[in-house]
JSON list of C-alpha atoms in Angstrom, two decimals:
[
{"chain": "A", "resi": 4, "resn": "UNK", "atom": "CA", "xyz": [-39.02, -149.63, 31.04]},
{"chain": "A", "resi": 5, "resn": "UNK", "atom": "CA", "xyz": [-39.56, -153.40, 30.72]},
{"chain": "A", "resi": 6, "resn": "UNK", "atom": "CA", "xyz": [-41.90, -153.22, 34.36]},
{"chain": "A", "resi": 7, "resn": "UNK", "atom": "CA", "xyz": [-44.16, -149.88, 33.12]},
{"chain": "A", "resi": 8, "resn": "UNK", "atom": "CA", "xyz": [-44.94, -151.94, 30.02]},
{"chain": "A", "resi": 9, "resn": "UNK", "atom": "CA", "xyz": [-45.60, -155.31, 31.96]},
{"chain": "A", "resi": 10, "resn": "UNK", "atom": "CA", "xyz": [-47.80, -153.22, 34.75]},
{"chain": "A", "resi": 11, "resn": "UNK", "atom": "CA", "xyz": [-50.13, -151.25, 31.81]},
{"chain": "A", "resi": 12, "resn": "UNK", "atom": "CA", "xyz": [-50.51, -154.29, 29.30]},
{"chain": "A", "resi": 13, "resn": "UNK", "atom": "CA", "xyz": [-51.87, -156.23, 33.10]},
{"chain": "A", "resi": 14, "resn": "UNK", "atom": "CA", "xyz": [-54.10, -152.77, 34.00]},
{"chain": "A", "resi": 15, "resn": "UNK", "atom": "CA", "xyz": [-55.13, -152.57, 30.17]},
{"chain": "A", "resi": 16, "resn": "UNK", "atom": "CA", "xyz": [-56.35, -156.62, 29.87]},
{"chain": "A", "resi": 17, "resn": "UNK", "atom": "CA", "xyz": [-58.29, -156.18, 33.14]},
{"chain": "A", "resi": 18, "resn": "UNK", "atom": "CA", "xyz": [-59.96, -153.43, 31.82]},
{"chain": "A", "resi": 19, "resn": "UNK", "atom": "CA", "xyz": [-60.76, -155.82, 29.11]},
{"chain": "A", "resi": 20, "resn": "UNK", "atom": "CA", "xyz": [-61.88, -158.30, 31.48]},
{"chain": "A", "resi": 21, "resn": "UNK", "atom": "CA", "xyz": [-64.25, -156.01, 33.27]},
{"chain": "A", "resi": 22, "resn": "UNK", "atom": "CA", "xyz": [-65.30, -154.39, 30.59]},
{"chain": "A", "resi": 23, "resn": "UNK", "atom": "CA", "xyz": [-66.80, -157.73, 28.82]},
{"chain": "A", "resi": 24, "resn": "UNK", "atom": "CA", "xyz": [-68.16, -158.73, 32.58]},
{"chain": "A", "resi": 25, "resn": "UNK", "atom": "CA", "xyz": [-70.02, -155.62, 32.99]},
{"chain": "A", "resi": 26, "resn": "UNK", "atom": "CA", "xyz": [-71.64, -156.23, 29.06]},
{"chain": "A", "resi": 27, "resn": "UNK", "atom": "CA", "xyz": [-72.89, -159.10, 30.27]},
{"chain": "A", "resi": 28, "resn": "UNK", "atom": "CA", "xyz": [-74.41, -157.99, 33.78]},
{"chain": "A", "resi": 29, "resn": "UNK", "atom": "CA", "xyz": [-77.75, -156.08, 32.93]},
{"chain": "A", "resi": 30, "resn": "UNK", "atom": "CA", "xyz": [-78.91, -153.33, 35.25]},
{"chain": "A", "resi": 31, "resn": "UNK", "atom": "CA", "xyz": [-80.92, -155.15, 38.06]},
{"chain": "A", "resi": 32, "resn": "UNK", "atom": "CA", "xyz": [-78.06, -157.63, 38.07]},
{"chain": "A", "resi": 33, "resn": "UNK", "atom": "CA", "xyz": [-75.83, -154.55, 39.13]},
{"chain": "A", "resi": 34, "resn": "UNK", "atom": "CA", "xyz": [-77.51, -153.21, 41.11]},
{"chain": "A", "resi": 35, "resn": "UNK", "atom": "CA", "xyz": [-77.57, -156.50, 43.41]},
{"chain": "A", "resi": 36, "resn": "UNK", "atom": "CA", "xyz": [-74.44, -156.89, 43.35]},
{"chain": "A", "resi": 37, "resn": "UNK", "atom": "CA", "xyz": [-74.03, -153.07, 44.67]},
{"chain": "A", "resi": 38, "resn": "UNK", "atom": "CA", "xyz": [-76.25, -153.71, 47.61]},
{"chain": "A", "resi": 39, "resn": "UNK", "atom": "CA", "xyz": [-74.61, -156.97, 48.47]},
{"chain": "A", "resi": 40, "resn": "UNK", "atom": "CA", "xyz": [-71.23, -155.18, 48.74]},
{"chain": "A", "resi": 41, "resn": "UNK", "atom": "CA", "xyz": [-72.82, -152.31, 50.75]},
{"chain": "A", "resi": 42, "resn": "UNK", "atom": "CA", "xyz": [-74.25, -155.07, 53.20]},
{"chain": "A", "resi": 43, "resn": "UNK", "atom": "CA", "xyz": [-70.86, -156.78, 53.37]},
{"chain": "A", "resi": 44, "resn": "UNK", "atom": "CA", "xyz": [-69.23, -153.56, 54.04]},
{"chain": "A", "resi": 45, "resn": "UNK", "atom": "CA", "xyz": [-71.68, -152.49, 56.50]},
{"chain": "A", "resi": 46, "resn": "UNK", "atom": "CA", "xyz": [-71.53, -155.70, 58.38]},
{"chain": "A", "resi": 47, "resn": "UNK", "atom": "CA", "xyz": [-67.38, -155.89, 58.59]},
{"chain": "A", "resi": 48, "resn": "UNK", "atom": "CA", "xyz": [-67.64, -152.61, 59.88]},
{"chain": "A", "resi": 49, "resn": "UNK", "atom": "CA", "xyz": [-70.63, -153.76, 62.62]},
{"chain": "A", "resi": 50, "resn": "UNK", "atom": "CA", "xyz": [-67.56, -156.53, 63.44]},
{"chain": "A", "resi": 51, "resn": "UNK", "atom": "CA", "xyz": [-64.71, -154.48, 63.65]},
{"chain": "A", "resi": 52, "resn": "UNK", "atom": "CA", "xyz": [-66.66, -152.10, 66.12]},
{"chain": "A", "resi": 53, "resn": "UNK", "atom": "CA", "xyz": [-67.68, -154.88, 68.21]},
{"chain": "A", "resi": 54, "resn": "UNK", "atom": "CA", "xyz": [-63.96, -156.30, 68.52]},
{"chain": "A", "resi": 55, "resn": "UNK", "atom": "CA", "xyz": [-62.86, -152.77, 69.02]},
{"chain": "A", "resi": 56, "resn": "UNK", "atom": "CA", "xyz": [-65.33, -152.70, 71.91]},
{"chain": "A", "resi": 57, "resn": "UNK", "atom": "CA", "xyz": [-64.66, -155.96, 73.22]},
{"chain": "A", "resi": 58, "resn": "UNK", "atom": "CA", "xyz": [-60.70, -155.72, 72.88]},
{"chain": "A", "resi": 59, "resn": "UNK", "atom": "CA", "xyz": [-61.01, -152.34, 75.24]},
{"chain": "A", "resi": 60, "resn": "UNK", "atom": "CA", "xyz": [-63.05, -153.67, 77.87]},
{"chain": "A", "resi": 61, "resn": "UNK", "atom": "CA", "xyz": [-60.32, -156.11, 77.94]},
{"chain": "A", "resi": 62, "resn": "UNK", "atom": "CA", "xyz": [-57.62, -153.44, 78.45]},
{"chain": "A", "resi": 63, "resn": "UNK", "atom": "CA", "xyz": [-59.42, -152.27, 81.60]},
{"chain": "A", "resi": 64, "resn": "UNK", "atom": "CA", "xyz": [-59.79, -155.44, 83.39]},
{"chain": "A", "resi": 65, "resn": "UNK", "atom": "CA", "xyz": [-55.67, -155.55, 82.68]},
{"chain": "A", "resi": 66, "resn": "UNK", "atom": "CA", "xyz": [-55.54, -152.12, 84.19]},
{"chain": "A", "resi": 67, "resn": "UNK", "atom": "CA", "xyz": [-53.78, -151.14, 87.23]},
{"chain": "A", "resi": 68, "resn": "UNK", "atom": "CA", "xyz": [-54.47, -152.86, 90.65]},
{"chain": "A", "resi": 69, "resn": "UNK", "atom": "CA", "xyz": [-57.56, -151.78, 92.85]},
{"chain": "A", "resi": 70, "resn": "UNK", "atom": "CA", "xyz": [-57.43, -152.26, 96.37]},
{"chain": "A", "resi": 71, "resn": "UNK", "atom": "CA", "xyz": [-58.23, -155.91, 96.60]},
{"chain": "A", "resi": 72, "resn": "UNK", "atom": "CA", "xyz": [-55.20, -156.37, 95.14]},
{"chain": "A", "resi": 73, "resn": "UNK", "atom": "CA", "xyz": [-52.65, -158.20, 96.97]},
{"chain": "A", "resi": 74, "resn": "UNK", "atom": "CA", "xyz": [-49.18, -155.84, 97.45]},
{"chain": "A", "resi": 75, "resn": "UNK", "atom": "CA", "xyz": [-46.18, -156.91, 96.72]},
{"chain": "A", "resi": 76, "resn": "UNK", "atom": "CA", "xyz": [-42.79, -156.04, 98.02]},
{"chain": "A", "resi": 77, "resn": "UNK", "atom": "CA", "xyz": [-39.07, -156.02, 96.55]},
{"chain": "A", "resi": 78, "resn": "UNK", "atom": "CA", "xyz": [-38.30, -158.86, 98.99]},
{"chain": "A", "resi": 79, "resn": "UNK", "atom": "CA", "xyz": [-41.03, -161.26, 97.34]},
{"chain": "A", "resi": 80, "resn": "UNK", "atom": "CA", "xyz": [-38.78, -160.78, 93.86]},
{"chain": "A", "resi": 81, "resn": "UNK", "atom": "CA", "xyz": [-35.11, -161.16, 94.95]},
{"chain": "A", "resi": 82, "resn": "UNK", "atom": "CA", "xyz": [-33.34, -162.94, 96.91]},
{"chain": "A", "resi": 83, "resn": "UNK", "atom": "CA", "xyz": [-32.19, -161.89, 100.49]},
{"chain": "A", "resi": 84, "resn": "UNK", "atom": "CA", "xyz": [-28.03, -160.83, 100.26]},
{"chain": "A", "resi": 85, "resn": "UNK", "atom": "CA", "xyz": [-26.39, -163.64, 101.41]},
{"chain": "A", "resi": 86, "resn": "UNK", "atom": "CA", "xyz": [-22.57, -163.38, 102.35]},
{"chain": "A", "resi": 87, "resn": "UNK", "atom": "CA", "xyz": [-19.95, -165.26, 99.93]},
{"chain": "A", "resi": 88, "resn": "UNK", "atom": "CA", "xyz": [-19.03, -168.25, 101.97]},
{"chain": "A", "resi": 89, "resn": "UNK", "atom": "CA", "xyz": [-15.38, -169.41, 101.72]},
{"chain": "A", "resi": 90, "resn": "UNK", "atom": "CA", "xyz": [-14.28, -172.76, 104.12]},
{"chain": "A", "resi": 91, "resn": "UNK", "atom": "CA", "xyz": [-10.99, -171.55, 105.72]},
{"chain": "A", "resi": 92, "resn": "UNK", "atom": "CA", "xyz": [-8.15, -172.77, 104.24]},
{"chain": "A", "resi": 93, "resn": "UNK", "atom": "CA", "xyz": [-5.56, -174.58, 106.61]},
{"chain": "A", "resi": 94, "resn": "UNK", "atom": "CA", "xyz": [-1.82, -172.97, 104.84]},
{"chain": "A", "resi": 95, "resn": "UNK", "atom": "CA", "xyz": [-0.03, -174.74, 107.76]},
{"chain": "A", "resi": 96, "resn": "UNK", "atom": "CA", "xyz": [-1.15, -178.54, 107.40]},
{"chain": "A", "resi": 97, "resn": "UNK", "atom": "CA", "xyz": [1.42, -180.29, 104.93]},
{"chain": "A", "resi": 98, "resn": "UNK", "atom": "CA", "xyz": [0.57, -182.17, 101.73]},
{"chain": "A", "resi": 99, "resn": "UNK", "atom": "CA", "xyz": [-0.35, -185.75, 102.28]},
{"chain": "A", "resi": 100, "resn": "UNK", "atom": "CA", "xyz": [1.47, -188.24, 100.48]},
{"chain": "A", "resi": 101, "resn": "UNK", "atom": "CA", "xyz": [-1.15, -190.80, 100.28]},
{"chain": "A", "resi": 102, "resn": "UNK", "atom": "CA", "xyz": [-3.98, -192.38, 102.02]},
{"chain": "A", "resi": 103, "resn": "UNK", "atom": "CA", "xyz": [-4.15, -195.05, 105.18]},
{"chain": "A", "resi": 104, "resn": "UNK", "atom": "CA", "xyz": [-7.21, -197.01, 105.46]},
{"chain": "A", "resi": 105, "resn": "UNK", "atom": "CA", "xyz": [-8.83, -194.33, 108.17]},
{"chain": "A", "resi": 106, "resn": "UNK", "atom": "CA", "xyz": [-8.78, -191.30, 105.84]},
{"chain": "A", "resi": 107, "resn": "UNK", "atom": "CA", "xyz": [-10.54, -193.51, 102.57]},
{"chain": "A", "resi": 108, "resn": "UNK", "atom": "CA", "xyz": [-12.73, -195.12, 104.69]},
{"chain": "A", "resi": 109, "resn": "UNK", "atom": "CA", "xyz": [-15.76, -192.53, 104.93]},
{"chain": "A", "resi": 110, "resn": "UNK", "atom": "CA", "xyz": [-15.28, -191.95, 100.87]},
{"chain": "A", "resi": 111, "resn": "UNK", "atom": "CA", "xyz": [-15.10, -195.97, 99.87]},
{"chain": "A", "resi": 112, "resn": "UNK", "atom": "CA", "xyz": [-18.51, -198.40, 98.89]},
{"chain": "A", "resi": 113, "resn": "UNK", "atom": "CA", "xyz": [-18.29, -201.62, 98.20]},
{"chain": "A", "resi": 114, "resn": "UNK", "atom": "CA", "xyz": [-19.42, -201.73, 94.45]},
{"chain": "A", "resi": 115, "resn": "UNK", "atom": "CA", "xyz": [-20.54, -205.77, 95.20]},
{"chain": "A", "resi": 116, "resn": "UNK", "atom": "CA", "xyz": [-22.66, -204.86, 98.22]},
{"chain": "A", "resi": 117, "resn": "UNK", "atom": "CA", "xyz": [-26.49, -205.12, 97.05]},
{"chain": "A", "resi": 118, "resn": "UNK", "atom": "CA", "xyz": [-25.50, -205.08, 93.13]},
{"chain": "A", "resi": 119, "resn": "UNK", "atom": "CA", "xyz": [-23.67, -208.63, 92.59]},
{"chain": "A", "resi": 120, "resn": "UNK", "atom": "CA", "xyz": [-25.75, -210.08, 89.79]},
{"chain": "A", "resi": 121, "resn": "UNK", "atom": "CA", "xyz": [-25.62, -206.04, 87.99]},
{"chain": "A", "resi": 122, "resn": "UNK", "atom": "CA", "xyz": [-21.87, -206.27, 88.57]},
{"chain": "A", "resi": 123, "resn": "UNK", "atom": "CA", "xyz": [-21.57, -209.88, 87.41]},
{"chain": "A", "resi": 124, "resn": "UNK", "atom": "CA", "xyz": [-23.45, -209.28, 84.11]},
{"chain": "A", "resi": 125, "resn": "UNK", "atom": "CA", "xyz": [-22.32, -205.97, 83.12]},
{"chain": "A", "resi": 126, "resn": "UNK", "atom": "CA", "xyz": [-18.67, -207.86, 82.67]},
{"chain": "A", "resi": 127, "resn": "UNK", "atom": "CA", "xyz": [-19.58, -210.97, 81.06]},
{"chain": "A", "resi": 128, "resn": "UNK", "atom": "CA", "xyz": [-20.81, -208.54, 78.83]},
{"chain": "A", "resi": 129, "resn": "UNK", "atom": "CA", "xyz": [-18.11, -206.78, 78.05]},
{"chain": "A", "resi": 130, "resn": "UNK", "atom": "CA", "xyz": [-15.62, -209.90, 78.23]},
{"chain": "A", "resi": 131, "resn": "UNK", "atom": "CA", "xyz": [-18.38, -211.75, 75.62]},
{"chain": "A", "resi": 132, "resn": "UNK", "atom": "CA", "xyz": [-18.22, -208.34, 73.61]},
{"chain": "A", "resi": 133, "resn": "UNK", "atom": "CA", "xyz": [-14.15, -208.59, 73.56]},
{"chain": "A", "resi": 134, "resn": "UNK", "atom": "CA", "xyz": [-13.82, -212.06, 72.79]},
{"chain": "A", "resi": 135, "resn": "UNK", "atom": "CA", "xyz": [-16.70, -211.56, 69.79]},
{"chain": "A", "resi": 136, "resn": "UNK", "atom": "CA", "xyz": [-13.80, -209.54, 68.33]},
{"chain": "A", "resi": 137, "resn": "UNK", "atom": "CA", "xyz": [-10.72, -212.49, 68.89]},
{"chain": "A", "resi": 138, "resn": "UNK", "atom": "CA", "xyz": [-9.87, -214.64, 65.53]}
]
């Protein structure tokens, strides 16, 4: 009930409104402002043909491939099968207890080769940072 009355007292005062504008228009002065509206309408619609036009000359240059076209195959989107590939595992060989010199030596750098002065600074860093911290 509360809305009804809210929507008709807003429909009644621009009534109002338009009613007092229209007093104060005389006749020549409406009927510019009728032919300006015509002319805007006429001209939107002169726009909206033209994008209509435009936007569906569009669609046919995104149309299906002509013979020029280059062709594509399955194979140019996925990739060829390749088998799973699983190292063979060796059940006989026995757990190693740990490592002789030999076995770490392919896996082991020397941190100090080429990188000293990095090495050096990065701990007198962190001793400087620990002993910061001592009373």
């Amino acid at each position: 009930m509360e809305a009804g009355r809210i929507v008709t007292d807003i429909i009644k005062k621009c009534g109002a409104f338009f009613s007092r504008f229209s007093a104060l228009i005389n006749l020549r002065s409406r009927i510019a402002v009728v032919a300006a509206a015509a002319v805007l309408v006429i001209v939107l619609l002169f726009l909206t043909l033209l994008l209509l036009r435009f936007r569906s000359g569009r669609d046919k240059l995104t149309g299906p491939p002509g013979p020029d076209a280059p062709a594509f195959s399955t194979e140019d989107f996925f990739l060829p099968y390749e088998p799973d590939f699983v190292p063979p595992v060796l059940l006989e060989r026995e757990p190693r207890d740990g490592w002789n010199d030999e076995d770490a030596r392919p896996f082991w750098t020397d941190p100090m080769e080429g990188a000293e002065g990095t090495w050096r600074g990065r701990i007198g860093s962190g001793i400087d940072s620990l002993l910061e911290h001592v009373p």
